[in-house]
């Protein structure tokens, strides 16, 4: 089998209602889907997490190197593409683009073998995974505290046993929001907070200390991702577990984070940190360092499927009779492309998501949706 072509689909959809977090407000969702076609009629799909048009330019650059190559040679191709931009990339766009291609190649490997990706990785260790609801963003209208409490109660009613609140709007407002959500969901449901690196070390330390009484499961991206030592320092200064990693790339970034004891929870994005090939390595390294691995997921159904294939083989660490299961980040915000792109969207039941069991990613792509959301 030979690679014939690498296609990019830059997708965008307007939202009914804009939403905000500590960095920005958006009224649209976008995505870059990568399709690798072969001379045997098998196509693989992947997705890149990052600015779609810029990622597409890098995917096109890599694509020139791949025509005629064996798509099953995922490891050889990963190394070749990483080395192609090593002097200029190493992270960001260069690795995001590589991630989308790597996922598409794994999709082809699975389809060629007639097995899901998790089977090729030696799994599954689990057939379903507990999901936490990512939502609780800022809305343009209404009382911030009131709509957050209402939304949080909705997730509990749906069966979610964990959810994540956006913070980073200033300490007093964050505390009021977290208090309202904790009151709304009771003490049995896990609550995490995510600042999208809106704070410096001093402010994050104060917020972490003041949030501690609300039993927060982790404090995500409290400070800028470059400050590895700051993350380690924050872990010592305040009581909340510290999470991060969606802005970090490859084994090399995560080696630094793990060696510095900077994270309690590592959150590489499969569509950004290096694809299935690299994230499996990062996950194994996390286990060796005793760091929990809970992938960042923020994309369409393709990103979700790729993350689930990896989640199927994450180890139970430490091994015991009653293991703590890994978690799926399950984005509950409006995303018209996320469900439309799959012929059978990935849903949850009582806060659990089944791992797709069909060949490759285990999902069928709706070609009409690819055309409908394509940016001209
Ligand atoms: Ca996040």
Short mmCIF file of C-alpha atoms and ligand atoms in Angstrom, two decimals:
data_model
loop_
_atom_site.label_atom_id
_atom_site.label_comp_id
_atom_site.label_asym_id
_atom_site.label_seq_id
_atom_site.Cartn_x
_atom_site.Cartn_y
_atom_site.Cartn_z
CA UNK A 1 0.00 0.00 0.00
CA UNK A 2 1.24 3.49 -0.86
CA UNK A 3 0.20 6.96 0.26
CA UNK A 4 -1.40 8.80 -2.61
CA UNK A 5 -2.39 12.18 -1.24
CA UNK A 6 -2.79 14.23 1.96
CA UNK A 7 -5.92 16.39 1.99
CA UNK A 8 -6.78 19.17 4.45
CA UNK A 9 -10.29 20.29 5.36
CA UNK A 10 -10.41 23.66 7.14
CA UNK A 11 -13.81 23.68 8.84
CA UNK A 12 -15.72 26.41 10.61
CA UNK A 13 -19.18 26.86 12.14
CA UNK A 14 -20.94 29.86 13.66
CA UNK A 15 -22.36 29.35 17.14
CA UNK A 16 -25.88 30.18 18.30
CA UNK A 17 -24.39 31.68 21.45
CA UNK A 18 -20.85 32.96 21.95
CA UNK A 19 -18.92 31.88 25.05
CA UNK A 20 -15.79 33.06 26.82
CA UNK A 21 -12.91 31.94 29.02
CA UNK A 22 -9.95 33.74 30.58
CA UNK A 23 -8.22 34.38 27.23
CA UNK A 24 -10.96 35.14 24.71
CA UNK A 25 -14.59 35.07 23.64
CA UNK A 26 -15.61 33.09 20.57
CA UNK A 27 -18.68 33.04 18.35
CA UNK A 28 -17.44 30.13 16.19
CA UNK A 29 -15.72 26.74 16.31
CA UNK A 30 -13.15 25.62 13.79
CA UNK A 31 -11.14 22.50 13.04
CA UNK A 32 -8.56 21.05 10.69
CA UNK A 33 -9.30 17.52 9.48
CA UNK A 34 -6.55 15.64 7.65
CA UNK A 35 -7.30 12.83 5.20
CA UNK A 36 -4.57 10.51 3.93
CA UNK A 37 -5.59 8.56 0.83
CA UNK A 38 -3.87 5.43 -0.50
CA UNK A 39 -3.60 3.52 -3.76
CA UNK A 40 -5.67 0.69 -2.24
CA UNK A 41 -8.75 2.81 -1.61
CA UNK A 42 -8.31 3.01 2.16
CA UNK A 43 -8.46 6.54 3.58
CA UNK A 44 -7.40 7.56 7.07
CA UNK A 45 -8.62 10.61 8.99
CA UNK A 46 -6.88 12.71 11.61
CA UNK A 47 -7.31 16.10 13.25
CA UNK A 48 -4.95 18.85 14.35
CA UNK A 49 -5.54 20.93 17.48
CA UNK A 50 -4.49 24.50 16.73
CA UNK A 51 -5.10 27.30 14.20
CA UNK A 52 -6.54 25.36 11.22
CA UNK A 53 -5.19 27.35 8.26
CA UNK A 54 -1.67 27.59 9.69
CA UNK A 55 -1.69 23.89 10.53
CA UNK A 56 -2.91 23.11 7.01
CA UNK A 57 0.14 24.89 5.55
CA UNK A 58 2.48 22.67 7.59
CA UNK A 59 0.49 19.52 6.74
CA UNK A 60 0.91 20.42 3.05
CA UNK A 61 4.67 20.78 3.57
CA UNK A 62 4.86 17.34 5.19
CA UNK A 63 2.55 15.94 2.51
CA UNK A 64 5.16 16.63 -0.17
CA UNK A 65 7.48 14.19 1.63
CA UNK A 66 4.94 11.38 1.94
CA UNK A 67 3.69 10.63 -1.57
CA UNK A 68 4.39 6.99 -2.45
CA UNK A 69 5.37 6.04 1.10
CA UNK A 70 4.07 3.01 3.03
CA UNK A 71 1.31 4.38 5.32
CA UNK A 72 1.83 1.54 7.81
CA UNK A 73 5.34 2.83 8.61
CA UNK A 74 4.00 5.15 11.34
CA UNK A 75 7.14 5.20 13.45
CA UNK A 76 9.50 5.82 10.52
CA UNK A 77 7.25 8.56 9.15
CA UNK A 78 6.89 10.24 12.57
CA UNK A 79 10.65 10.46 12.96
CA UNK A 80 11.17 11.65 9.41
CA UNK A 81 8.58 14.44 9.67
CA UNK A 82 9.77 15.53 13.12
CA UNK A 83 13.33 15.69 11.83
CA UNK A 84 12.22 17.56 8.71
CA UNK A 85 11.29 20.60 10.85
CA UNK A 86 13.40 19.87 13.93
CA UNK A 87 15.62 22.90 13.39
CA UNK A 88 12.61 25.20 13.12
CA UNK A 89 9.76 23.48 14.95
CA UNK A 90 9.93 21.00 17.87
CA UNK A 91 6.56 22.18 19.17
CA UNK A 92 3.49 24.19 18.20
CA UNK A 93 2.36 24.11 14.57
CA UNK A 94 5.10 21.70 13.48
CA UNK A 95 3.97 19.04 15.96
CA UNK A 96 0.24 19.78 15.69
CA UNK A 97 0.42 19.14 11.92
CA UNK A 98 2.44 15.97 12.53
CA UNK A 99 -0.20 14.83 15.05
CA UNK A 100 -3.04 15.01 12.51
CA UNK A 101 -1.06 13.00 9.97
CA UNK A 102 0.00 10.41 12.56
CA UNK A 103 -3.62 9.85 13.65
CA UNK A 104 -4.70 9.43 10.01
CA UNK A 105 -1.93 6.86 9.45
CA UNK A 106 -3.03 4.91 12.54
CA UNK A 107 -6.58 5.01 11.17
CA UNK A 108 -5.25 3.44 7.95
CA UNK A 109 -3.27 0.81 9.92
CA UNK A 110 -6.41 -0.19 11.77
CA UNK A 111 -8.58 -0.27 8.66
CA UNK A 112 -5.97 -2.34 6.79
CA UNK A 113 -5.87 -4.84 9.66
CA UNK A 114 -9.64 -4.75 10.23
CA UNK A 115 -8.99 -3.93 13.90
CA UNK A 116 -9.45 -0.84 16.10
CA UNK A 117 -6.30 1.16 16.87
CA UNK A 118 -6.43 0.08 20.52
CA UNK A 119 -6.10 -3.57 19.42
CA UNK A 120 -2.94 -2.71 17.44
CA UNK A 121 -1.61 -1.03 20.60
CA UNK A 122 -2.13 -4.29 22.49
CA UNK A 123 -5.46 -3.45 24.14
CA UNK A 124 -8.04 -2.85 25.15
CA UNK A 125 -7.50 -2.56 28.88
CA UNK A 126 -11.02 -1.06 29.13
CA UNK A 127 -14.02 -0.85 26.79
CA UNK A 128 -15.56 2.32 28.20
CA UNK A 129 -14.22 5.32 30.04
CA UNK A 130 -15.66 7.69 32.60
CA UNK A 131 -16.11 11.18 31.18
CA UNK A 132 -15.98 14.52 32.88
CA UNK A 133 -18.03 17.42 31.52
CA UNK A 134 -16.04 20.37 30.22
CA UNK A 135 -18.32 23.38 30.20
CA UNK A 136 -19.19 26.10 32.71
CA UNK A 137 -17.84 28.86 30.47
CA UNK A 138 -18.72 32.53 30.57
CA UNK A 139 -21.82 33.65 28.72
CA UNK A 140 -22.50 37.11 27.41
CA UNK A 141 -25.87 37.52 29.16
CA UNK A 142 -27.24 36.61 32.54
CA UNK A 143 -25.89 36.36 36.05
CA UNK A 144 -22.56 34.48 35.90
CA UNK A 145 -23.05 32.65 39.17
CA UNK A 146 -26.70 31.75 38.50
CA UNK A 147 -26.25 30.24 35.03
CA UNK A 148 -23.15 28.31 36.11
CA UNK A 149 -25.05 26.70 38.99
CA UNK A 150 -27.91 25.81 36.66
CA UNK A 151 -25.57 24.34 34.03
CA UNK A 152 -23.71 22.33 36.70
CA UNK A 153 -26.96 20.84 38.00
CA UNK A 154 -27.74 19.80 34.42
CA UNK A 155 -24.51 17.78 34.19
CA UNK A 156 -25.30 16.00 37.45
CA UNK A 157 -28.79 15.20 36.13
CA UNK A 158 -27.19 13.71 32.99
CA UNK A 159 -25.12 11.38 35.16
CA UNK A 160 -21.70 13.06 35.11
CA UNK A 161 -19.67 12.43 38.26
CA UNK A 162 -17.08 15.12 37.45
CA UNK A 163 -17.00 18.50 35.71
CA UNK A 164 -14.66 21.40 35.04
CA UNK A 165 -15.23 25.11 35.65
CA UNK A 166 -13.45 27.93 33.81
CA UNK A 167 -11.65 30.35 36.13
CA UNK A 168 -9.15 33.12 35.46
CA UNK A 169 -11.59 36.04 35.71
CA UNK A 170 -10.12 37.47 38.91
CA UNK A 171 -9.89 35.82 42.31
CA UNK A 172 -13.14 37.06 43.83
CA UNK A 173 -15.22 36.20 40.79
CA UNK A 174 -13.55 32.76 40.51
CA UNK A 175 -14.23 31.99 44.16
CA UNK A 176 -17.88 33.04 43.89
CA UNK A 177 -18.33 30.88 40.78
CA UNK A 178 -16.62 27.83 42.30
CA UNK A 179 -18.65 28.20 45.51
CA UNK A 180 -21.91 28.40 43.55
CA UNK A 181 -21.04 25.33 41.47
CA UNK A 182 -19.91 23.31 44.49
CA UNK A 183 -23.16 24.17 46.27
CA UNK A 184 -25.18 23.23 43.19
CA UNK A 185 -23.55 19.80 42.69
CA UNK A 186 -23.06 18.71 46.30
CA UNK A 187 -20.00 17.05 47.79
CA UNK A 188 -20.05 13.76 45.85
CA UNK A 189 -19.36 15.14 42.36
CA UNK A 190 -15.76 16.01 41.45
CA UNK A 191 -15.05 19.61 40.47
CA UNK A 192 -11.96 20.82 38.62
CA UNK A 193 -10.97 24.38 37.70
CA UNK A 194 -9.11 25.62 34.59
CA UNK A 195 -7.48 29.06 34.38
CA UNK A 196 -6.02 28.71 30.85
CA UNK A 197 -2.79 30.14 32.28
CA UNK A 198 -4.39 33.49 33.21
CA UNK A 199 -2.45 33.95 36.47
CA UNK A 200 1.08 34.46 37.68
CA UNK A 201 2.59 32.41 40.47
CA UNK A 202 1.48 34.71 43.29
CA UNK A 203 -2.15 34.99 42.17
CA UNK A 204 -2.37 31.25 41.42
CA UNK A 205 -0.96 30.45 44.85
CA UNK A 206 -3.59 32.62 46.53
CA UNK A 207 -6.44 31.19 44.45
CA UNK A 208 -5.30 27.62 45.10
CA UNK A 209 -5.20 28.21 48.84
CA UNK A 210 -8.62 29.86 48.90
CA UNK A 211 -10.22 27.19 46.67
CA UNK A 212 -8.95 24.33 48.82
CA UNK A 213 -12.00 24.33 51.11
CA UNK A 214 -14.19 23.55 48.07
CA UNK A 215 -12.50 20.17 47.44
CA UNK A 216 -11.14 20.93 43.96
CA UNK A 217 -9.82 17.84 42.14
CA UNK A 218 -7.22 19.77 40.14
CA UNK A 219 -6.11 23.28 39.21
CA UNK A 220 -5.51 23.26 35.45
CA UNK A 221 -3.10 25.58 33.65
CA UNK A 222 -2.81 28.00 36.55
CA UNK A 223 0.22 29.81 35.06
CA UNK A 224 1.90 30.08 31.63
CA UNK A 225 3.07 26.74 30.22
CA UNK A 226 6.68 27.84 29.63
CA UNK A 227 7.26 28.27 33.36
CA UNK A 228 8.09 24.68 34.27
CA UNK A 229 9.78 25.66 37.54
CA UNK A 230 6.79 27.86 38.40
CA UNK A 231 4.50 24.82 38.14
CA UNK A 232 6.75 22.86 40.48
CA UNK A 233 6.86 25.80 42.90
CA UNK A 234 3.06 26.17 42.79
CA UNK A 235 2.67 22.50 43.77
CA UNK A 236 4.71 23.21 46.90
CA UNK A 237 2.99 26.49 47.79
CA UNK A 238 -0.69 25.55 47.71
CA UNK A 239 -2.73 22.41 48.35
CA UNK A 240 -4.54 21.74 45.04
CA UNK A 241 -3.22 19.12 42.58
CA UNK A 242 -1.78 20.89 39.54
CA UNK A 243 -2.69 19.88 35.97
CA UNK A 244 -1.44 21.01 32.57
CA UNK A 245 0.06 19.96 29.26
CA UNK A 246 -2.34 21.00 26.50
CA UNK A 247 0.26 23.57 25.37
CA UNK A 248 3.19 21.15 25.60
CA UNK A 249 4.53 18.89 22.89
CA UNK A 250 6.28 15.54 22.44
CA UNK A 251 8.21 13.40 24.92
CA UNK A 252 10.81 16.16 25.16
CA UNK A 253 8.50 18.80 26.70
CA UNK A 254 6.91 16.23 29.00
CA UNK A 255 10.25 14.83 30.11
CA UNK A 256 11.12 18.31 31.41
CA UNK A 257 7.73 18.66 33.14
CA UNK A 258 7.95 15.21 34.76
CA UNK A 259 11.60 15.50 35.82
CA UNK A 260 10.84 18.88 37.46
CA UNK A 261 7.85 17.33 39.32
CA UNK A 262 5.79 20.13 37.77
CA UNK A 263 2.49 18.25 37.30
CA UNK A 264 0.14 15.98 39.24
CA UNK A 265 -1.96 15.42 36.10
CA UNK A 266 -0.53 15.48 32.56
CA UNK A 267 -2.92 16.53 29.78
CA UNK A 268 -1.28 16.12 26.38
CA UNK A 269 -3.66 16.67 23.47
CA UNK A 270 -3.49 13.69 21.10
CA UNK A 271 -4.11 16.04 18.15
CA UNK A 272 -1.28 18.40 19.19
CA UNK A 273 1.40 16.70 21.29
CA UNK A 274 2.44 14.26 18.56
CA UNK A 275 -0.48 11.97 17.66
CA UNK A 276 -1.13 8.41 18.79
CA UNK A 277 2.53 7.36 18.30
CA UNK A 278 3.98 10.06 20.53
CA UNK A 279 1.20 10.26 23.12
CA UNK A 280 1.54 6.53 23.86
CA UNK A 281 5.19 7.20 24.67
CA UNK A 282 4.29 10.22 26.83
CA UNK A 283 1.67 8.09 28.64
CA UNK A 284 4.23 5.37 29.38
CA UNK A 285 6.64 8.02 30.64
CA UNK A 286 3.90 9.51 32.86
CA UNK A 287 3.37 6.07 34.40
CA UNK A 288 7.09 5.77 35.06
CA UNK A 289 7.09 9.16 36.82
CA UNK A 290 3.90 8.43 38.77
CA UNK A 291 1.96 11.23 37.05
CA UNK A 292 -1.70 10.79 36.12
CA UNK A 293 -2.44 11.01 32.39
CA UNK A 294 -5.80 12.51 31.44
CA UNK A 295 -5.73 13.72 27.82
CA UNK A 296 -6.86 17.18 26.78
CA UNK A 297 -9.69 16.82 24.22
CA UNK A 298 -11.05 19.84 22.39
CA UNK A 299 -12.12 19.06 18.87
CA UNK A 300 -14.50 17.18 16.59
CA UNK A 301 -15.58 13.56 16.82
CA UNK A 302 -12.28 12.59 15.16
CA UNK A 303 -10.27 14.07 18.06
CA UNK A 304 -12.63 12.35 20.46
CA UNK A 305 -12.21 8.98 18.73
CA UNK A 306 -8.40 9.28 18.65
CA UNK A 307 -8.36 10.14 22.37
CA UNK A 308 -10.62 7.19 23.17
CA UNK A 309 -8.35 4.77 21.27
CA UNK A 310 -5.46 5.91 23.46
CA UNK A 311 -7.55 5.90 26.65
CA UNK A 312 -8.36 2.24 25.92
CA UNK A 313 -4.72 1.30 26.56
CA UNK A 314 -3.68 3.67 29.37
CA UNK A 315 -2.37 1.50 32.21
CA UNK A 316 -4.09 1.05 35.54
CA UNK A 317 -1.47 2.72 37.65
CA UNK A 318 -0.79 1.57 40.29
CA UNK A 319 -2.11 -1.91 39.50
CA UNK A 320 -4.55 -3.12 42.14
CA UNK A 321 -7.91 -4.82 42.56
CA UNK A 322 -9.86 -1.58 42.43
CA UNK A 323 -8.00 0.62 39.96
CA UNK A 324 -8.64 4.30 39.48
CA UNK A 325 -9.83 4.63 35.89
CA UNK A 326 -8.50 7.36 33.58
CA UNK A 327 -10.92 10.12 32.58
CA UNK A 328 -12.13 11.40 29.21
CA UNK A 329 -12.45 15.15 28.80
CA UNK A 330 -15.92 15.48 27.26
CA UNK A 331 -16.52 18.93 25.80
CA UNK A 332 -20.15 19.94 26.37
CA UNK A 333 -19.97 23.38 24.74
CA UNK A 334 -21.70 24.05 21.44
CA UNK A 335 -19.72 22.63 18.49
CA UNK A 336 -21.86 22.05 15.37
CA UNK A 337 -19.04 20.18 13.58
CA UNK A 338 -18.20 17.79 16.45
CA UNK A 339 -21.25 15.54 16.06
CA UNK A 340 -22.08 16.28 12.39
CA UNK A 341 -18.72 14.98 11.16
CA UNK A 342 -19.44 11.42 12.32
CA UNK A 343 -22.12 9.24 10.81
CA UNK A 344 -22.75 8.00 14.36
CA UNK A 345 -21.81 10.70 16.90
CA UNK A 346 -20.05 9.68 20.11
CA UNK A 347 -22.35 10.22 23.07
CA UNK A 348 -22.31 9.31 26.74
CA UNK A 349 -24.55 7.25 28.98
CA UNK A 350 -24.63 8.26 32.64
CA UNK A 351 -21.25 9.94 32.19
CA UNK A 352 -19.56 6.92 30.54
CA UNK A 353 -18.38 6.78 26.92
CA UNK A 354 -17.89 3.55 24.95
CA UNK A 355 -14.57 3.18 23.16
CA UNK A 356 -15.24 2.76 19.39
CA UNK A 357 -14.61 -0.85 18.41
CA UNK A 358 -14.66 -0.64 14.59
CA UNK A 359 -11.53 -0.70 12.40
CA UNK A 360 -9.05 2.18 12.82
CA UNK A 361 -10.49 5.09 14.77
CA UNK A 362 -13.75 3.13 14.79
CA UNK A 363 -15.82 5.96 13.34
CA UNK A 364 -17.26 6.66 9.87
CA UNK A 365 -16.82 10.20 8.56
CA UNK A 366 -19.77 12.04 7.01
CA UNK A 367 -18.30 13.43 3.77
CA UNK A 368 -21.26 15.75 3.27
CA UNK A 369 -20.52 17.43 6.63
CA UNK A 370 -16.88 17.92 5.56
CA UNK A 371 -18.13 19.85 2.54
CA UNK A 372 -20.83 21.73 4.42
CA UNK A 373 -18.47 23.20 7.05
CA UNK A 374 -15.49 23.72 4.71
CA UNK A 375 -14.12 27.25 4.58
CA UNK A 376 -13.99 28.43 0.95
CA1 LIG B 1 -7.78 23.42 29.50
#
